[in-house]
CSV table of C-alpha atoms in Angstrom, one decimal:
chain,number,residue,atom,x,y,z
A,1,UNK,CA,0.0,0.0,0.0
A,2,UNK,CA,1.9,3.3,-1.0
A,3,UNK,CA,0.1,5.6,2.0
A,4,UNK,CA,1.2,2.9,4.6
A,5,UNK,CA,4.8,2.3,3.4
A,6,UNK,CA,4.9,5.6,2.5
A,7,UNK,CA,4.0,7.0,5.8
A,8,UNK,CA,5.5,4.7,7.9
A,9,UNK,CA,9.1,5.0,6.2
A,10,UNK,CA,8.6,9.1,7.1
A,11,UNK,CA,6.7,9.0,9.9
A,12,UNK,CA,5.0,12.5,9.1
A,13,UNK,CA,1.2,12.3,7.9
A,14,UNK,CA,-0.9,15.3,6.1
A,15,UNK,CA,-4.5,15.1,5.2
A,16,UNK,CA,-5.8,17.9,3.0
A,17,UNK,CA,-9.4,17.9,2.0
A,18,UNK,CA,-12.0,20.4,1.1
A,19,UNK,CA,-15.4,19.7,2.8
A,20,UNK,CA,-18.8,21.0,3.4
A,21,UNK,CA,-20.8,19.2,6.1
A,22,UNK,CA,-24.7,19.2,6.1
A,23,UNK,CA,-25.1,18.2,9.7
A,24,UNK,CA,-23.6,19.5,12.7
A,25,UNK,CA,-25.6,17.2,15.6
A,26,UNK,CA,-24.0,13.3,14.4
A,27,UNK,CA,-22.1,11.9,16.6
A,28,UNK,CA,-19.6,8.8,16.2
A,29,UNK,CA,-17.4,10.5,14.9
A,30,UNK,CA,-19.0,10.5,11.4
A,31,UNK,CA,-15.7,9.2,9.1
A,32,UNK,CA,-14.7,12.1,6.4
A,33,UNK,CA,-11.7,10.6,5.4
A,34,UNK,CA,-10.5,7.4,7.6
A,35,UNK,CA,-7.4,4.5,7.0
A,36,UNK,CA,-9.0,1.8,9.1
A,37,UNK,CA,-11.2,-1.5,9.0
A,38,UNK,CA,-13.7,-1.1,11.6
A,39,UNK,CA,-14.7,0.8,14.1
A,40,UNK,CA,-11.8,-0.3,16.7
A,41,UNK,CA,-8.5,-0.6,14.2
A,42,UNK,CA,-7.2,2.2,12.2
A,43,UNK,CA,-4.3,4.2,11.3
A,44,UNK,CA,-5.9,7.6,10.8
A,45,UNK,CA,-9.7,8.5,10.8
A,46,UNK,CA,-10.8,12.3,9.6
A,47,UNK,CA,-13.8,12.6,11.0
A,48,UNK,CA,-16.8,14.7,12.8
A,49,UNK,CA,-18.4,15.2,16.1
A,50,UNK,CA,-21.0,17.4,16.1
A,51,UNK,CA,-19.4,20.8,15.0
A,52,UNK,CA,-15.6,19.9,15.4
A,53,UNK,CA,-13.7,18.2,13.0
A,54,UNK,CA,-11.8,15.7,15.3
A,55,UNK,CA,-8.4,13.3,14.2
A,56,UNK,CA,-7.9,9.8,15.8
A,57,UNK,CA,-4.4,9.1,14.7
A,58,UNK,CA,-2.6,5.3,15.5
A,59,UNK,CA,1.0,5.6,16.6
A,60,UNK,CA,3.2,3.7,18.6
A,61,UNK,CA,1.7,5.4,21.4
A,62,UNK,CA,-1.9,5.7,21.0
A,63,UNK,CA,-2.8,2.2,20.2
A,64,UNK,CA,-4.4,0.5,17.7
A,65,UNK,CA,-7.5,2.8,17.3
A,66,UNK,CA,-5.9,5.7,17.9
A,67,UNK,CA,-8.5,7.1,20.7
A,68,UNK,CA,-6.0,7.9,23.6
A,69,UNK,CA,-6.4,10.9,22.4
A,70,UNK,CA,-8.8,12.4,20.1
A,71,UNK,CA,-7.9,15.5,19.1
A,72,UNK,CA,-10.5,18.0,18.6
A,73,UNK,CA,-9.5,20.1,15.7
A,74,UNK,CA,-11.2,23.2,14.8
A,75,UNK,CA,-15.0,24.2,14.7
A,76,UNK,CA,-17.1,23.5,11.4
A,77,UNK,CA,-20.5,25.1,10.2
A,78,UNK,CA,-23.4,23.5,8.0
A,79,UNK,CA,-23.9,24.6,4.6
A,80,UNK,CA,-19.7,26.2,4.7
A,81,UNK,CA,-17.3,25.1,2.9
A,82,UNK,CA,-13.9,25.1,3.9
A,83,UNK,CA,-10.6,23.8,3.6
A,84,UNK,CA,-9.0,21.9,5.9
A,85,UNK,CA,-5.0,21.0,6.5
A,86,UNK,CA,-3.9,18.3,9.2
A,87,UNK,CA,-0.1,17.6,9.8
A,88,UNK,CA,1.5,15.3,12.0
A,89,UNK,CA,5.6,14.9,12.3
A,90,UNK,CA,6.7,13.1,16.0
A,91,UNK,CA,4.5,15.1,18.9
A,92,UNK,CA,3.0,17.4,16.8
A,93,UNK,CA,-0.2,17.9,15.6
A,94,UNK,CA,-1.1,21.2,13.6
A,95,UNK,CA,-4.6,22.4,11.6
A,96,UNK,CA,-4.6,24.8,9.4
A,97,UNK,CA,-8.1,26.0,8.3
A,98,UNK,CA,-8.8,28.3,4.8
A,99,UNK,CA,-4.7,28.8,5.0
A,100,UNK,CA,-4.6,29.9,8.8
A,101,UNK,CA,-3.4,27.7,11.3
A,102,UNK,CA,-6.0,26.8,14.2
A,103,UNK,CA,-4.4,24.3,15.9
A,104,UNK,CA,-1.3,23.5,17.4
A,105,UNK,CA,-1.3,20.1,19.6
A,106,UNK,CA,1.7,18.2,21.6
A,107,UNK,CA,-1.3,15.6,22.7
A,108,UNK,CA,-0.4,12.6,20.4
A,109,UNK,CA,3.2,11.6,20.6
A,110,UNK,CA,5.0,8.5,18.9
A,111,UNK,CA,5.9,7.3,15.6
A,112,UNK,CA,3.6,5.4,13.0
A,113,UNK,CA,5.8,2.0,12.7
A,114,UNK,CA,2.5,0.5,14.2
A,115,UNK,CA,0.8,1.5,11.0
A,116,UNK,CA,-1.0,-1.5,9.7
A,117,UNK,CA,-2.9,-2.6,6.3
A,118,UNK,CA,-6.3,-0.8,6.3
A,119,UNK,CA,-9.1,0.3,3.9
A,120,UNK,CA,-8.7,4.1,2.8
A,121,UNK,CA,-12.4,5.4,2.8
A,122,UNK,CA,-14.3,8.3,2.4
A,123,UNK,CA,-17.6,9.1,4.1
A,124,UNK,CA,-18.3,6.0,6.0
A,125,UNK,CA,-16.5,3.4,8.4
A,126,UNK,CA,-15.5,0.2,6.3
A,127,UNK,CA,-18.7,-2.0,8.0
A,128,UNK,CA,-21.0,1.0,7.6
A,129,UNK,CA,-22.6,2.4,10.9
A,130,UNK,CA,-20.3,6.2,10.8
A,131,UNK,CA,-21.6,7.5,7.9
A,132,UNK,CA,-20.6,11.0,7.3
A,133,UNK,CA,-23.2,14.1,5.8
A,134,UNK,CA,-21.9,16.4,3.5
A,135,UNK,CA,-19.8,17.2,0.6
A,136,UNK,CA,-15.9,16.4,-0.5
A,137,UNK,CA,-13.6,17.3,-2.6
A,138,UNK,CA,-10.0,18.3,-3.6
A,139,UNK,CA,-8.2,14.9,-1.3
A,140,UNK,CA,-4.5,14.8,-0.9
A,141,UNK,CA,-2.9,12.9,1.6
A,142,UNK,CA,0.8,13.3,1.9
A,143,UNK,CA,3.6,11.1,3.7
A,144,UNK,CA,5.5,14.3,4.6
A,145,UNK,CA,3.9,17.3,7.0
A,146,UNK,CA,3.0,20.3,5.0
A,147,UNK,CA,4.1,23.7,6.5
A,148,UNK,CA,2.0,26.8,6.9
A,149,UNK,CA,3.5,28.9,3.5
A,150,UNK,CA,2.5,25.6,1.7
A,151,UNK,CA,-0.8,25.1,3.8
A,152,UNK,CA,-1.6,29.1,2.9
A,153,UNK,CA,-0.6,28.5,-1.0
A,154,UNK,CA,-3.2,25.1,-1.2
A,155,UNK,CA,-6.0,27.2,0.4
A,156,UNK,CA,-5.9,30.3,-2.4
A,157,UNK,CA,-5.1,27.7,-5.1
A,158,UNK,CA,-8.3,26.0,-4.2
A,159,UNK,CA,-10.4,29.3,-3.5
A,160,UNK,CA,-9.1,30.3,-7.3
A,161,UNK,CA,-11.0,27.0,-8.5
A,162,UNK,CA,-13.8,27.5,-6.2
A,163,UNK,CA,-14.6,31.2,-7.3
A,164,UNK,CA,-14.1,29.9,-11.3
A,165,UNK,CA,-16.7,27.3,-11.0
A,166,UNK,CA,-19.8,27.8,-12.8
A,167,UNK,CA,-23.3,27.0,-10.2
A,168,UNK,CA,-25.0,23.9,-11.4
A,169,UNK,CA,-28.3,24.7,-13.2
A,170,UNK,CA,-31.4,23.3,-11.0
A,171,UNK,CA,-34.7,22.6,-11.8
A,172,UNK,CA,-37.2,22.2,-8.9
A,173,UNK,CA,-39.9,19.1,-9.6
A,174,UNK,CA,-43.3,17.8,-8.4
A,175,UNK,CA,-44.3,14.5,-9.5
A,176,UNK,CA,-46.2,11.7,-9.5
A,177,UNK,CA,-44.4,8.1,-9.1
A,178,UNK,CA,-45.8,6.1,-12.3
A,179,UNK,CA,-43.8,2.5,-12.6
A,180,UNK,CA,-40.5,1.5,-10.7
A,181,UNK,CA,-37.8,-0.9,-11.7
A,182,UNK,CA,-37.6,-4.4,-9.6
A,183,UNK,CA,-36.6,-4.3,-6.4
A,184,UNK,CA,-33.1,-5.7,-5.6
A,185,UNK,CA,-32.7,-7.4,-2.1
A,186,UNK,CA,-29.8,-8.0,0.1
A,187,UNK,CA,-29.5,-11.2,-0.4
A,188,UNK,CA,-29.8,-10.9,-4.2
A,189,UNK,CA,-26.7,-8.3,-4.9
A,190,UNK,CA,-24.5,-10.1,-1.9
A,191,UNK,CA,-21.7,-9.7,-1.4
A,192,UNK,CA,-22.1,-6.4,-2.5
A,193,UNK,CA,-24.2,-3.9,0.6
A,194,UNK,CA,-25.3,-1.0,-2.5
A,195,UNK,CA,-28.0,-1.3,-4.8
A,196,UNK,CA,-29.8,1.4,-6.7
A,197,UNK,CA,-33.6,1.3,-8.8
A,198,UNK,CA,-35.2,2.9,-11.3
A,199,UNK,CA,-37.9,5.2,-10.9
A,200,UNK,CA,-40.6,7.0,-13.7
A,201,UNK,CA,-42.2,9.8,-12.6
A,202,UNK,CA,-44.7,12.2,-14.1
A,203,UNK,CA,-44.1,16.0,-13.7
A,204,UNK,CA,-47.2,17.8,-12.8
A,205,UNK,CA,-45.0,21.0,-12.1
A,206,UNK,CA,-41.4,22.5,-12.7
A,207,UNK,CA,-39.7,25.5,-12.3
A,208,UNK,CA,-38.2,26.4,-14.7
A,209,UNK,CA,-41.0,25.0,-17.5
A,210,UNK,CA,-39.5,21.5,-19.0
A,211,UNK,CA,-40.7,20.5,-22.2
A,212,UNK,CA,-40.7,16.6,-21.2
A,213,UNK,CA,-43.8,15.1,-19.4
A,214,UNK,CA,-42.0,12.5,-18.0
A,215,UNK,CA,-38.5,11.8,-15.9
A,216,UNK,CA,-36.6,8.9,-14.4
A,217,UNK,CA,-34.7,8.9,-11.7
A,218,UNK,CA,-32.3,6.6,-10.7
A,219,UNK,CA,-32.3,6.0,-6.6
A,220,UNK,CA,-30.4,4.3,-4.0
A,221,UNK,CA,-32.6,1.9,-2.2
A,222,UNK,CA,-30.0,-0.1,-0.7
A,223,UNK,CA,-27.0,1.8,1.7
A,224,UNK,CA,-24.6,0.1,3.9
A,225,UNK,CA,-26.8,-3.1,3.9
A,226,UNK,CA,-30.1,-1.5,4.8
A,227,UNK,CA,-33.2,-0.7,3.0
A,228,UNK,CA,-34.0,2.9,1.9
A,229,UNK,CA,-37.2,4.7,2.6
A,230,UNK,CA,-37.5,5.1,-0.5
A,231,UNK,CA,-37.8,1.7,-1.7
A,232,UNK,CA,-41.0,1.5,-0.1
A,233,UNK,CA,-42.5,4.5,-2.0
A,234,UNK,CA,-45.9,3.3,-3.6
A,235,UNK,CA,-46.5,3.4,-7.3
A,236,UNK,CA,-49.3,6.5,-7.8
């Protein structure tokens, strides 16, 4: 795996991610970015409680799931974007948020020789369960820790990109549920845990006008091994 050997051979970690949570009130934490295979083994886990973004982090210290201790990093808001920076080298742990460091921590101490072979995941804990709400984008993860002229430089790169984007064109929808495609079931798609239908609706209003009287929609109806509300939508 190039992150482990990688990170283990330097013993210096950075994260850098761009992210926009939804919900400030899960608890868990909710995995953003996490190295692990479970809920109890990891080598690093990005994640969220409530309105902090937190950092478990496995050295030869803090044991295998890296909880002794959490660090609590910086504060995060619903519906904001922002970009986030998380370094580690030996006994130091420093955030830097939108190019301004936050967070300077001598909490977690030792090396990462302990790293093991993990999952790298984003948004959810390899068995499901931690599932994370929001949005993500521009992921780097480096086996060397970043310092705060670089940290600074990524931010107003990624602000340039931001402010250059064009805004997705919507078009709000009412409509009635007409035919759906069959059902798949658990059992049927193992040993996969995602499944997704087809649904055909017709509009009976949208803004703007659409010329088409009729719409599909593909849904998920199956998510970390459990069935969707949706799946249970009547036809009509």
């Amino acid at each position: 795996d190039v992150v482990l050997d990688a990170c283990k051979e330097t013993g210096e970690l950075t994260i850098e991610a761009v992210l926009q949570p939804t919900d400030i009130t899960a608890t868990g934490p909710t995995r953003i970015i996490t190295f692990s295979s479970g809920s109890g083994s990891r080598n690093f886990t990005l994640g969220q409680e409530k309105d902090h973004l937190t950092l478990r982090l496995r050295t030869s210290k803090t044991g295998a799931n890296g909880t002794s201790p959490e660090v609590s990093l910086c504060p995060l808001s619903a519906g904001k974007q922002t970009h986030v920076i998380v370094t580690y080298k030996e006994g130091q742990i420093i955030c830097y948020q939108d190019g301004k460091q936050v967070l300077a921590s001598n909490k977690v101490t030792g090396d990462l020789s302990n790293w093991s072979p993990q999952h790298l995941l984003f948004g959810d804990e390899w068995e499901g369960g931690r599932d994370w709400a929001g949005t993500l984008e521009g992921i780097a993860i480096y086996s060397r820790a970043l310092g705060p002229d670089e940290a600074e430089q990524n931010a107003d790169m990624y602000q340039e990109k931001l402010r250059a984007r064009k805004p997705v064109p919507k078009i709000e929808i009412q409509a009635k549920l007409l035919a759906k495609s069959t059902l798949p079931t658990l059992r049927a798609i193992a040993p996969y845990r995602e499944a997704v239908a087809c649904y055909e609706y017709e509009i009976t209003s949208a803004r703007p006008a659409l010329p088409a009287k009729r719409v599909r929609v593909v849904h998920w109806v199956i998510l970390d091994g459990k069935t969707l509300p949706v799946a249970e939508v009547p036809v009509g």
